[in-house]
Structures are given as structure tokens and as C-alpha cells.
One Martini backbone bead per residue (centre of mass of N, CA, C, O) as a GRO file, in nm:
protein
  122
    1UNK     BB    1   0.099   0.035   0.019
    2UNK     BB    2   0.021   0.375  -0.035
    3UNK     BB    3   0.120   0.692   0.112
    4UNK     BB    4  -0.045   1.023   0.172
    5UNK     BB    5   0.047   1.313   0.321
    6UNK     BB    6  -0.153   1.589   0.459
    7UNK     BB    7  -0.209   1.935   0.608
    8UNK     BB    8   0.008   2.096   0.677
    9UNK     BB    9   0.155   2.374   0.881
   10UNK     BB   10   0.095   2.701   1.000
   11UNK     BB   11   0.037   2.768   1.353
   12UNK     BB   12  -0.102   2.876   1.624
   13UNK     BB   13  -0.140   2.863   1.932
   14UNK     BB   14  -0.455   2.686   1.966
   15UNK     BB   15  -0.488   2.563   1.710
   16UNK     BB   16  -0.573   2.398   1.391
   17UNK     BB   17  -0.547   2.069   1.235
   18UNK     BB   18  -0.579   1.854   0.933
   19UNK     BB   19  -0.489   1.538   0.863
   20UNK     BB   20  -0.395   1.331   0.582
   21UNK     BB   21  -0.429   0.974   0.472
   22UNK     BB   22  -0.368   0.833   0.166
   23UNK     BB   23  -0.462   0.529   0.011
   24UNK     BB   24  -0.296   0.275  -0.200
   25UNK     BB   25  -0.291  -0.065  -0.313
   26UNK     BB   26  -0.520  -0.147  -0.095
   27UNK     BB   27  -0.696  -0.273   0.179
   28UNK     BB   28  -0.741  -0.049   0.413
   29UNK     BB   29  -0.913  -0.202   0.639
   30UNK     BB   30  -0.666  -0.412   0.708
   31UNK     BB   31  -0.525  -0.171   0.844
   32UNK     BB   32  -0.311  -0.027   1.046
   33UNK     BB   33  -0.306   0.318   1.157
   34UNK     BB   34  -0.045   0.560   1.191
   35UNK     BB   35   0.084   0.827   1.389
   36UNK     BB   36   0.377   1.022   1.353
   37UNK     BB   37   0.669   1.197   1.497
   38UNK     BB   38   0.942   1.440   1.409
   39UNK     BB   39   1.185   1.607   1.559
   40UNK     BB   40   1.454   1.774   1.585
   41UNK     BB   41   1.674   1.544   1.736
   42UNK     BB   42   1.451   1.323   1.735
   43UNK     BB   43   1.253   1.072   1.775
   44UNK     BB   44   1.024   0.878   1.671
   45UNK     BB   45   0.672   0.921   1.753
   46UNK     BB   46   0.388   0.850   1.891
   47UNK     BB   47   0.034   0.946   1.851
   48UNK     BB   48  -0.162   0.753   1.664
   49UNK     BB   49  -0.426   0.493   1.631
   50UNK     BB   50  -0.598   0.249   1.401
   51UNK     BB   51  -0.805  -0.015   1.440
   52UNK     BB   52  -1.060  -0.103   1.624
   53UNK     BB   53  -0.924   0.120   1.778
   54UNK     BB   54  -0.803   0.383   1.972
   55UNK     BB   55  -0.478   0.554   1.995
   56UNK     BB   56  -0.278   0.742   2.241
   57UNK     BB   57  -0.087   0.974   2.338
   58UNK     BB   58  -0.064   1.150   2.620
   59UNK     BB   59   0.016   1.432   2.479
   60UNK     BB   60  -0.279   1.417   2.292
   61UNK     BB   61  -0.490   1.364   2.474
   62UNK     BB   62  -0.788   1.552   2.397
   63UNK     BB   63  -0.676   1.691   2.110
   64UNK     BB   64  -0.669   1.436   1.940
   65UNK     BB   65  -0.812   1.282   1.630
   66UNK     BB   66  -0.880   0.967   1.503
   67UNK     BB   67  -0.976   0.873   1.165
   68UNK     BB   68  -1.184   0.680   0.928
   69UNK     BB   69  -1.228   0.622   0.560
   70UNK     BB   70  -1.267   0.347   0.375
   71UNK     BB   71  -1.399   0.455   0.113
   72UNK     BB   72  -1.138   0.670   0.089
   73UNK     BB   73  -0.869   0.573   0.203
   74UNK     BB   74  -0.876   0.745   0.490
   75UNK     BB   75  -0.686   0.923   0.732
   76UNK     BB   76  -0.725   1.118   1.029
   77UNK     BB   77  -0.591   1.424   1.201
   78UNK     BB   78  -0.716   1.595   1.461
   79UNK     BB   79  -0.583   1.916   1.568
   80UNK     BB   80  -0.596   2.059   1.884
   81UNK     BB   81  -0.452   2.271   2.084
   82UNK     BB   82  -0.188   2.370   1.991
   83UNK     BB   83   0.165   2.329   2.036
   84UNK     BB   84   0.494   2.384   2.002
   85UNK     BB   85   0.560   2.072   2.073
   86UNK     BB   86   0.410   1.973   1.796
   87UNK     BB   87   0.647   2.022   1.635
   88UNK     BB   88   0.667   1.846   1.318
   89UNK     BB   89   0.693   1.557   1.145
   90UNK     BB   90   0.429   1.389   0.987
   91UNK     BB   91   0.336   1.041   0.993
   92UNK     BB   92   0.217   0.776   0.807
   93UNK     BB   93   0.111   0.432   0.880
   94UNK     BB   94   0.128   0.073   0.792
   95UNK     BB   95  -0.038  -0.242   0.897
   96UNK     BB   96  -0.125  -0.600   0.922
   97UNK     BB   97   0.065  -0.732   1.183
   98UNK     BB   98  -0.009  -0.597   1.434
   99UNK     BB   99  -0.013  -0.589   1.764
  100UNK     BB  100  -0.153  -0.406   2.008
  101UNK     BB  101   0.109  -0.385   2.187
  102UNK     BB  102   0.267  -0.259   1.906
  103UNK     BB  103   0.122   0.011   1.794
  104UNK     BB  104   0.356   0.230   1.904
  105UNK     BB  105   0.570   0.105   1.707
  106UNK     BB  106   0.745   0.184   1.428
  107UNK     BB  107   0.871  -0.104   1.360
  108UNK     BB  108   0.567  -0.231   1.297
  109UNK     BB  109   0.582  -0.074   1.028
  110UNK     BB  110   0.579  -0.100   0.662
  111UNK     BB  111   0.432   0.175   0.585
  112UNK     BB  112   0.514   0.504   0.440
  113UNK     BB  113   0.498   0.822   0.434
  114UNK     BB  114   0.649   1.146   0.366
  115UNK     BB  115   0.534   1.377   0.517
  116UNK     BB  116   0.428   1.656   0.735
  117UNK     BB  117   0.446   1.983   0.826
  118UNK     BB  118   0.439   2.107   1.167
  119UNK     BB  119   0.382   2.447   1.285
  120UNK     BB  120   0.407   2.602   1.611
  121UNK     BB  121   0.338   2.908   1.732
  122UNK     BB  122   0.378   3.137   2.017
   0.00000   0.00000   0.00000
């Protein structure tokens, strides 16, 4: 499956952005989809994921919402109350084989989109 992330941009603290991850080349509903982010000088970290349920990093819980539209082969990440520390390149990723206990680990994902930059100014 190929993934295309979009929707990033520059926003002031407290603002909102909605990221999209469009998939092609596979039956999207069969995949767990995750969002990860990587800030300069830091490791890639888990943000949110959707398999049969939704999963969130503690740092974004209550502010971000992941959703999917299987008919459109698209997963969304609605980001509200953005903070400067949310600034990063955001990636979507997909896997058919992850077990739920490993859904937060980037190494468990087989397919990655190209990333979209999110910058939150203070």
C-alpha cells in the first residue's frame, strides 16, 4: 500500500489542523494506521493509531482525534489546541501484522508516507 500524507502547515498555538493520509494499492480497511511525528534531533514518536479501536499518546490525548473513512481509503488526524511542542514532521504508517501491544512502535509498521510538516508558533 502507498500512503500520502497532507494537511500540514503553520499555525499559532491554540489553533487547529487536520492531517489526511490517503492510501492506495491495498484494501485499506485491513491495515492498522498510525500517525507518528519526528522533531529535529529527536526520535520518531507515536501520536495515534486506529485498528479496531483508537490509541493515543498521553501527550495528545484529549486534543487529537484519529478517524478513518475506509470508503475513501483515508485516515485523518484532527489536531486541536496545538502547542509549540507539537511542531514536527508528521508521518502516517500502515501495517497488517501488528499486535495491539505493539501498535505504538514505529518498527512494527511496514509502509510509510512521506511526511508533512506541522509548525506551531508561540
